Tab-separated table of N, CA, C and O in Angstrom:
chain	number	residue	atom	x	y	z
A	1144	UNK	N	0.833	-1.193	0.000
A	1144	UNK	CA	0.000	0.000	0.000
A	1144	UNK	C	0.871	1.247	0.000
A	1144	UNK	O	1.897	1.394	0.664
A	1145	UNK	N	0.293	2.173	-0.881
A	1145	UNK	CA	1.153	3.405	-0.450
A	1145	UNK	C	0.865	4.098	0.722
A	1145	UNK	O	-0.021	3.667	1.460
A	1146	UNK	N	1.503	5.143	1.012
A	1146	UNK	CA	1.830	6.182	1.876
A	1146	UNK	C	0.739	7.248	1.975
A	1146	UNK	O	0.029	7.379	0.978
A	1147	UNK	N	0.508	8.004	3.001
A	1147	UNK	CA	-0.593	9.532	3.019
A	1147	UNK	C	0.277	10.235	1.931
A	1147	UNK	O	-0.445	10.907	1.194
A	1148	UNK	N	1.776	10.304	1.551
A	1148	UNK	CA	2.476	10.976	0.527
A	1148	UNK	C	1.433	10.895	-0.932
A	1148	UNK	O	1.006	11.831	-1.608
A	1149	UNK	N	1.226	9.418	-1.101
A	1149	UNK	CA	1.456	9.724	-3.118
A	1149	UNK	C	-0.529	10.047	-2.732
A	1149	UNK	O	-1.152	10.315	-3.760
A	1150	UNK	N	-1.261	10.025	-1.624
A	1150	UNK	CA	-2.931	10.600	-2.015
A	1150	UNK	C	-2.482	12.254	-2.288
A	1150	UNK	O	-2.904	12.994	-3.176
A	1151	UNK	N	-1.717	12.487	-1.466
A	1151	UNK	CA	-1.262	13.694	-2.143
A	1151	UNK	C	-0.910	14.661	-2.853
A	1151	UNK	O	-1.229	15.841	-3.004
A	1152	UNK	N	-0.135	13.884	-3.296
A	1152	UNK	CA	1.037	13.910	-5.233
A	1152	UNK	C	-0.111	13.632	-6.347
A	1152	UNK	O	-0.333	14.267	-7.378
A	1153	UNK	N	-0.771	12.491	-5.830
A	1153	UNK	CA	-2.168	12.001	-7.006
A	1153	UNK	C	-3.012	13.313	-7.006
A	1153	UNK	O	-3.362	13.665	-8.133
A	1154	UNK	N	-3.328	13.943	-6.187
A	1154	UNK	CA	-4.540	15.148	-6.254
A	1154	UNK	C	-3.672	16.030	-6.458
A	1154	UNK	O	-4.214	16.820	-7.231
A	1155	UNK	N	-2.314	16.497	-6.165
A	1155	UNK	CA	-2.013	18.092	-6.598
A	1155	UNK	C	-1.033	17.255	-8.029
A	1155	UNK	O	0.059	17.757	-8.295
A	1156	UNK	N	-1.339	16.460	-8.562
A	1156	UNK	CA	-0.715	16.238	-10.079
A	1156	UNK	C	-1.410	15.807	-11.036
A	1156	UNK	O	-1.287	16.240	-12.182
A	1157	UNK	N	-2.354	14.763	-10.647
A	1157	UNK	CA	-3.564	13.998	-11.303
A	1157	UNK	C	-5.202	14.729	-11.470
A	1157	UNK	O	-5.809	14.704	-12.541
A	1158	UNK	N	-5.704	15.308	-10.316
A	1158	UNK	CA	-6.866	15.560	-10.069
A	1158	UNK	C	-7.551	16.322	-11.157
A	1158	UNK	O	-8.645	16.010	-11.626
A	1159	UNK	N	-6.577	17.695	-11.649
A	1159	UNK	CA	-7.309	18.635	-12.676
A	1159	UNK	C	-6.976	17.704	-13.963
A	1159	UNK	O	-7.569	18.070	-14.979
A	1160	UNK	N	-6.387	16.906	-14.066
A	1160	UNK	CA	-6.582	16.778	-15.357
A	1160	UNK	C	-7.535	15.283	-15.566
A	1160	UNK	O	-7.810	14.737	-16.634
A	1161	UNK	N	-7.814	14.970	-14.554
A	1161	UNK	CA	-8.498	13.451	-14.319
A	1161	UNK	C	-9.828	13.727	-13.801
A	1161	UNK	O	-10.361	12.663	-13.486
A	1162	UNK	N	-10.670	14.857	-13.562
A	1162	UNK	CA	-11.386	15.268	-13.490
A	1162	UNK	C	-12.155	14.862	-12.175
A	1162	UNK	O	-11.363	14.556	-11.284
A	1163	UNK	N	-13.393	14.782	-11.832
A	1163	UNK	CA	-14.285	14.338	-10.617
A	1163	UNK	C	-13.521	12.652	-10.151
A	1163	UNK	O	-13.213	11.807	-10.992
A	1164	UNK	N	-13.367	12.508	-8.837
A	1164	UNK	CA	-12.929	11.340	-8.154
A	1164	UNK	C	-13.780	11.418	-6.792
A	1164	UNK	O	-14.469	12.339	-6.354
A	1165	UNK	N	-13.565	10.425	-6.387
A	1165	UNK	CA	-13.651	10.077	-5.114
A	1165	UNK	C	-12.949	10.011	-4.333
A	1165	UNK	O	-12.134	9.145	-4.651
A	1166	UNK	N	-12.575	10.686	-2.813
A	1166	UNK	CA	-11.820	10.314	-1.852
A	1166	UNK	C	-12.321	9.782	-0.990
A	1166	UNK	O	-13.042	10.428	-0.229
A	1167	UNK	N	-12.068	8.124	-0.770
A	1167	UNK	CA	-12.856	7.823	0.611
A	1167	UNK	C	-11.718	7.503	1.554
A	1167	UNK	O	-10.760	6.837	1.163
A	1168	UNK	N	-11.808	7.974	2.810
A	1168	UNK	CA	-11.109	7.710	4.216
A	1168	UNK	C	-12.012	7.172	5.144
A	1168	UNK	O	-13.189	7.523	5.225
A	1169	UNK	N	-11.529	6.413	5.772
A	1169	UNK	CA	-12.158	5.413	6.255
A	1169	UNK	C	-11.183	4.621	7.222
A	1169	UNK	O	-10.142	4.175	6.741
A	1170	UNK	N	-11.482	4.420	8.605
A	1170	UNK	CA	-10.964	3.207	9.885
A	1170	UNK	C	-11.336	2.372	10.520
A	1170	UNK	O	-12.560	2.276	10.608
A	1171	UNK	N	-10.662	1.585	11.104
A	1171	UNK	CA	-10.830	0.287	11.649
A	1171	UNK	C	-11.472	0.285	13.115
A	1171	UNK	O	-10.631	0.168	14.007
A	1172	UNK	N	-12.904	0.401	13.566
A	1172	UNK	CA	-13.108	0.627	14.821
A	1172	UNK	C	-12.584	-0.614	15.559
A	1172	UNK	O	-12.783	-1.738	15.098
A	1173	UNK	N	-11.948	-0.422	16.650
A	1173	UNK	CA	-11.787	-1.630	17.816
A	1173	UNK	C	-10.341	-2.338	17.659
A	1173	UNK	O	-10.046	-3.412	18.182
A	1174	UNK	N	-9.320	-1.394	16.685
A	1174	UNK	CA	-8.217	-1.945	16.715
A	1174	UNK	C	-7.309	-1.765	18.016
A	1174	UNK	O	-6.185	-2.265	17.983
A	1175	UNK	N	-7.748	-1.044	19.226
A	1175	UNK	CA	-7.069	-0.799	20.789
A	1175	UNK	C	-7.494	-1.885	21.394
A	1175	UNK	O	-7.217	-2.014	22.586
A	1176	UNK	N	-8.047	-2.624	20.900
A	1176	UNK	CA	-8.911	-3.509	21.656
A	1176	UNK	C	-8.244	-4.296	21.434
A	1176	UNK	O	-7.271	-4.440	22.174
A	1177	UNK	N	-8.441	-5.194	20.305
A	1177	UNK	CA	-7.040	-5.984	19.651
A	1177	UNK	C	-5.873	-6.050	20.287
A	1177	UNK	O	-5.585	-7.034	20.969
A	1178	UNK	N	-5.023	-4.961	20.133
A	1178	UNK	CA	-3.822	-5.118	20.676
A	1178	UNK	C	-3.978	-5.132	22.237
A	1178	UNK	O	-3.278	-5.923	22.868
A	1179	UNK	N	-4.639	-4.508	22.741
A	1179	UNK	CA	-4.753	-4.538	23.988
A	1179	UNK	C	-4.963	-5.937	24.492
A	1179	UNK	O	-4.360	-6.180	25.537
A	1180	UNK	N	-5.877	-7.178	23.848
A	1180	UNK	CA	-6.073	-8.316	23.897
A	1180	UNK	C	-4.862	-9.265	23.592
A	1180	UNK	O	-4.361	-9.988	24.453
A	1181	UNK	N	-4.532	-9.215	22.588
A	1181	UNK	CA	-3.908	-10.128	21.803
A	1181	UNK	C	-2.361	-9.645	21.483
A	1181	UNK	O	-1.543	-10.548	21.308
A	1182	UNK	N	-1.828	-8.029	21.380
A	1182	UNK	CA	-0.502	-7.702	21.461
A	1182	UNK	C	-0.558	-6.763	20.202
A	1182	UNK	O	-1.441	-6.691	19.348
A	1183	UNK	N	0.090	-6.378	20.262
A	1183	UNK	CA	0.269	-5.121	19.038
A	1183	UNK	C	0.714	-6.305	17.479
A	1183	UNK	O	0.225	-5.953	16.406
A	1184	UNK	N	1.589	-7.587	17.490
A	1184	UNK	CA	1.761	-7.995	16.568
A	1184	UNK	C	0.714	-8.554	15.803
A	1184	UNK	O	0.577	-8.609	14.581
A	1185	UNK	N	-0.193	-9.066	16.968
A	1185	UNK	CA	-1.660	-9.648	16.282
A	1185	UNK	C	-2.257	-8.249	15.523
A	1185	UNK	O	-2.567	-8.414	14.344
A	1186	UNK	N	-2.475	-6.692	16.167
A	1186	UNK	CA	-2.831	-5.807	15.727
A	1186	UNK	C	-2.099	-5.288	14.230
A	1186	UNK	O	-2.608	-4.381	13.572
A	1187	UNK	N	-1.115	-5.842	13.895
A	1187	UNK	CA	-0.293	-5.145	13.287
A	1187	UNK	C	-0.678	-6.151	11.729
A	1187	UNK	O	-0.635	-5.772	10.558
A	1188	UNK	N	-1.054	-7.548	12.307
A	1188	UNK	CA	-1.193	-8.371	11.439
A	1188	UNK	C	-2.743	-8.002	11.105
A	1188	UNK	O	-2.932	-8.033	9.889
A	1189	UNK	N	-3.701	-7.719	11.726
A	1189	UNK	CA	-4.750	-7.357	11.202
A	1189	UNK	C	-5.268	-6.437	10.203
A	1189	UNK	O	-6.109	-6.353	9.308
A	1190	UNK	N	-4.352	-5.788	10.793
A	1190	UNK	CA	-3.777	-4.205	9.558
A	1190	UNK	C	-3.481	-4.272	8.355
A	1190	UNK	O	-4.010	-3.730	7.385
A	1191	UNK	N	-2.417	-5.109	8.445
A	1191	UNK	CA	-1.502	-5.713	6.946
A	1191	UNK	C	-2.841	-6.362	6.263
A	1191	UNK	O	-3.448	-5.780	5.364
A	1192	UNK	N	-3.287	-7.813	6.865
A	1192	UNK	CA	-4.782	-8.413	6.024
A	1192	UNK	C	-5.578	-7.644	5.690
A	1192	UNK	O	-5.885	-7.731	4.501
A	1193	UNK	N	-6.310	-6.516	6.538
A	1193	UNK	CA	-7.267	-5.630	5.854
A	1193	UNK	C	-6.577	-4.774	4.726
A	1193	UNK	O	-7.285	-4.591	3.736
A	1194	UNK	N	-5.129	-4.134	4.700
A	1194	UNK	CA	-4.882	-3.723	3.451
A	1194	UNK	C	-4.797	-4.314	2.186
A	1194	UNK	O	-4.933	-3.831	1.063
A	1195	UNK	N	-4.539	-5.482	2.583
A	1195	UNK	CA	-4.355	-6.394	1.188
A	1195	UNK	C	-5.745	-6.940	0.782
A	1195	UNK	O	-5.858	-7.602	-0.249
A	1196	UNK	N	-6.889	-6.649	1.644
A	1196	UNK	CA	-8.477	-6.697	1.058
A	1196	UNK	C	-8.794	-5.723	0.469
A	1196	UNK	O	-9.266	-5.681	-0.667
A	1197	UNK	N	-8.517	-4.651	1.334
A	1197	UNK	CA	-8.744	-3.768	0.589
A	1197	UNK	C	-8.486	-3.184	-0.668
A	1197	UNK	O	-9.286	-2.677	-1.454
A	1198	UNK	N	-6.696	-3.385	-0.797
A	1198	UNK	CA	-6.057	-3.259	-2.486
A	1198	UNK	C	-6.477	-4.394	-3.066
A	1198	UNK	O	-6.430	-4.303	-4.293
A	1199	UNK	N	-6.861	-5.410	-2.680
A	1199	UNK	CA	-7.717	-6.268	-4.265
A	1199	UNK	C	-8.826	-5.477	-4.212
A	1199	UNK	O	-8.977	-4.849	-5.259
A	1200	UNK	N	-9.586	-5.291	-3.455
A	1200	UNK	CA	-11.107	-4.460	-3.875
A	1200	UNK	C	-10.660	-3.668	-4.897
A	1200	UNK	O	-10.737	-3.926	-6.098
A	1201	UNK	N	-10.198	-2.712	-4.393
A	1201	UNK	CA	-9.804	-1.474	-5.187
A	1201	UNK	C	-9.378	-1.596	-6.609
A	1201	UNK	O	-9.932	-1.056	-7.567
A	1202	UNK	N	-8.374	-2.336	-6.636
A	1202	UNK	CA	-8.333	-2.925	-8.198
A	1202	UNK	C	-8.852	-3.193	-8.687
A	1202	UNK	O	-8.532	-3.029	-9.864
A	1203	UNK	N	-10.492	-4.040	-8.390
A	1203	UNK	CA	-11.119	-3.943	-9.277
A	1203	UNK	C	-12.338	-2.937	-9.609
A	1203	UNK	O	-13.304	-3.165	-10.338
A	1204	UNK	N	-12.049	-1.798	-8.905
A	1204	UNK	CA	-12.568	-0.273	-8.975
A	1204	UNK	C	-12.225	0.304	-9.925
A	1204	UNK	O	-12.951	0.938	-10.692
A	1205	UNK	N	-10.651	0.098	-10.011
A	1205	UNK	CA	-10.226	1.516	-10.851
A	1205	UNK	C	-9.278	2.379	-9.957
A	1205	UNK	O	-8.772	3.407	-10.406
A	1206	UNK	N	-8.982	1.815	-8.319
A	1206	UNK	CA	-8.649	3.095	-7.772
A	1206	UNK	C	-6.932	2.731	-8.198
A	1206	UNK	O	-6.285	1.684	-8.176
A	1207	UNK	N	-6.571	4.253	-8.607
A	1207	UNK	CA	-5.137	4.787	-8.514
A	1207	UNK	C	-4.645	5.030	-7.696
A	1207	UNK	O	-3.557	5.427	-8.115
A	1208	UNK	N	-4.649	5.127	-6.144
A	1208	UNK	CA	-4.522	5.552	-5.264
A	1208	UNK	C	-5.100	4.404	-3.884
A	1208	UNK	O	-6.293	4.550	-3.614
A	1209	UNK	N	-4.512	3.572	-3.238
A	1209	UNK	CA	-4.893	2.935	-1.955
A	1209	UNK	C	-3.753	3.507	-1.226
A	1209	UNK	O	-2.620	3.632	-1.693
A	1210	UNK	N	-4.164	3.873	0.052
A	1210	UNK	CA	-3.039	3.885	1.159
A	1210	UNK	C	-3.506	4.095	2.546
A	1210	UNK	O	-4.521	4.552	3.070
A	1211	UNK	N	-2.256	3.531	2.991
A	1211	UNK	CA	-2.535	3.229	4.772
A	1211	UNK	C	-2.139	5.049	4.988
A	1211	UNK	O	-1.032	5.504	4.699
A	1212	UNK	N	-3.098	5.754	5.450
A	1212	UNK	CA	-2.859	7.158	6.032
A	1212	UNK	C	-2.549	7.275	7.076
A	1212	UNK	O	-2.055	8.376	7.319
A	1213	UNK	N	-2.638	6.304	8.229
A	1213	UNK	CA	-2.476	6.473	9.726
A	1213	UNK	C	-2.325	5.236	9.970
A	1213	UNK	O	-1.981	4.325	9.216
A	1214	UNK	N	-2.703	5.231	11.493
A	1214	UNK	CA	-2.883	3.503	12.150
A	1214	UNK	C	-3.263	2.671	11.783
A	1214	UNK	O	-2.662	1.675	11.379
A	1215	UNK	N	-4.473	2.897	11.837
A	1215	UNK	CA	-6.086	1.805	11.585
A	1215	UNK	C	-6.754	2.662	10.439
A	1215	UNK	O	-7.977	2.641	10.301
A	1216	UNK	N	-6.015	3.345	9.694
A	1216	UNK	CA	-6.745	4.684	8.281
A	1216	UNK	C	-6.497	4.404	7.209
A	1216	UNK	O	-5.284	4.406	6.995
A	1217	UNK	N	-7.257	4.084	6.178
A	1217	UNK	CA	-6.988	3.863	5.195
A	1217	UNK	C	-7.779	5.263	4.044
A	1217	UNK	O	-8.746	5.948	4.377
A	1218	UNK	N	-7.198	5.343	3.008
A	1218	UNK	CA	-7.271	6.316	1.789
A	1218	UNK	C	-7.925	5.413	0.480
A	1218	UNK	O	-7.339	4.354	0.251
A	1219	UNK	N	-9.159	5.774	-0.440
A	1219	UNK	CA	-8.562	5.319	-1.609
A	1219	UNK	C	-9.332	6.367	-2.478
A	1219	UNK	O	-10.407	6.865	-2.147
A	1220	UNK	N	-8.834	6.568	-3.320
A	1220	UNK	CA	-8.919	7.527	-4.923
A	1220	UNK	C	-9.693	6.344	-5.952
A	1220	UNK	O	-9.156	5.370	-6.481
A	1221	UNK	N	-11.354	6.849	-6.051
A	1221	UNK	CA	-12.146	6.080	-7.103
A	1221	UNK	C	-12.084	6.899	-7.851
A	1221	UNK	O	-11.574	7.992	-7.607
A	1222	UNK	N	-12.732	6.476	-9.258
A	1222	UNK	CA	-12.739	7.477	-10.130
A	1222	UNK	C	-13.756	7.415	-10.472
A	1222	UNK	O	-14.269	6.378	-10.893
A	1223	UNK	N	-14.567	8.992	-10.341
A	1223	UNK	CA	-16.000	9.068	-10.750
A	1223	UNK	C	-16.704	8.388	-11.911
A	1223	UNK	O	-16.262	8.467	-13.057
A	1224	UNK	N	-17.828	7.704	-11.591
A	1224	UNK	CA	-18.667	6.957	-12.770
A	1224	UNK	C	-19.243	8.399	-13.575
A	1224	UNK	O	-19.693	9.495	-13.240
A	1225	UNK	N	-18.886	7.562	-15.012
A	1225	UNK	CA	-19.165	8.670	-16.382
A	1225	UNK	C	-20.866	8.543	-16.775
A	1225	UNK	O	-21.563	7.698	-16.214
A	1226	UNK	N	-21.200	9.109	-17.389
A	1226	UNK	CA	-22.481	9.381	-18.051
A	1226	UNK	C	-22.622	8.657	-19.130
A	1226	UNK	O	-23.641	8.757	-19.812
């Protein structure tokens, strides 16, 4: 997954010329819980699996853009449905 960097770079390089997108942000409720239970590595592994669900989803979206933004935060760049 990428970085909070390239959602960045994608909208101040991509956006005007790629026209209407989607930004969805979006987190993992109950990941303190987790680690708090089970250890930060179990937490850490939960993290990693939900990103790699999430970047197959996305691929088959269209999105240019998946990334882990924070902890438990994820980013992705859809690209608006055409007419």
């Amino acid at each position: 997954l990428a970085e909070r960097d390239a959602v960045r770079e994608w909208i101040a390089r991509d956006a005007a010329q790629n026209g209407r997108f989607a930004l969805v942000v979006f987190g993992l409720d109950g990941m303190k819980k987790v680690n708090d239970m089970f250890g930060n590595r179990a937490g850490d592994g939960v993290i990693a699996e939900m990103g790699r669900r999430i970047a197959a989803e996305a691929a088959t979206l269209g999105a240019p853009v998946v990334a882990r933004t924070g902890g438990d935060e994820f980013t992705l760049i859809l690209p608006a449905e055409t007419d």
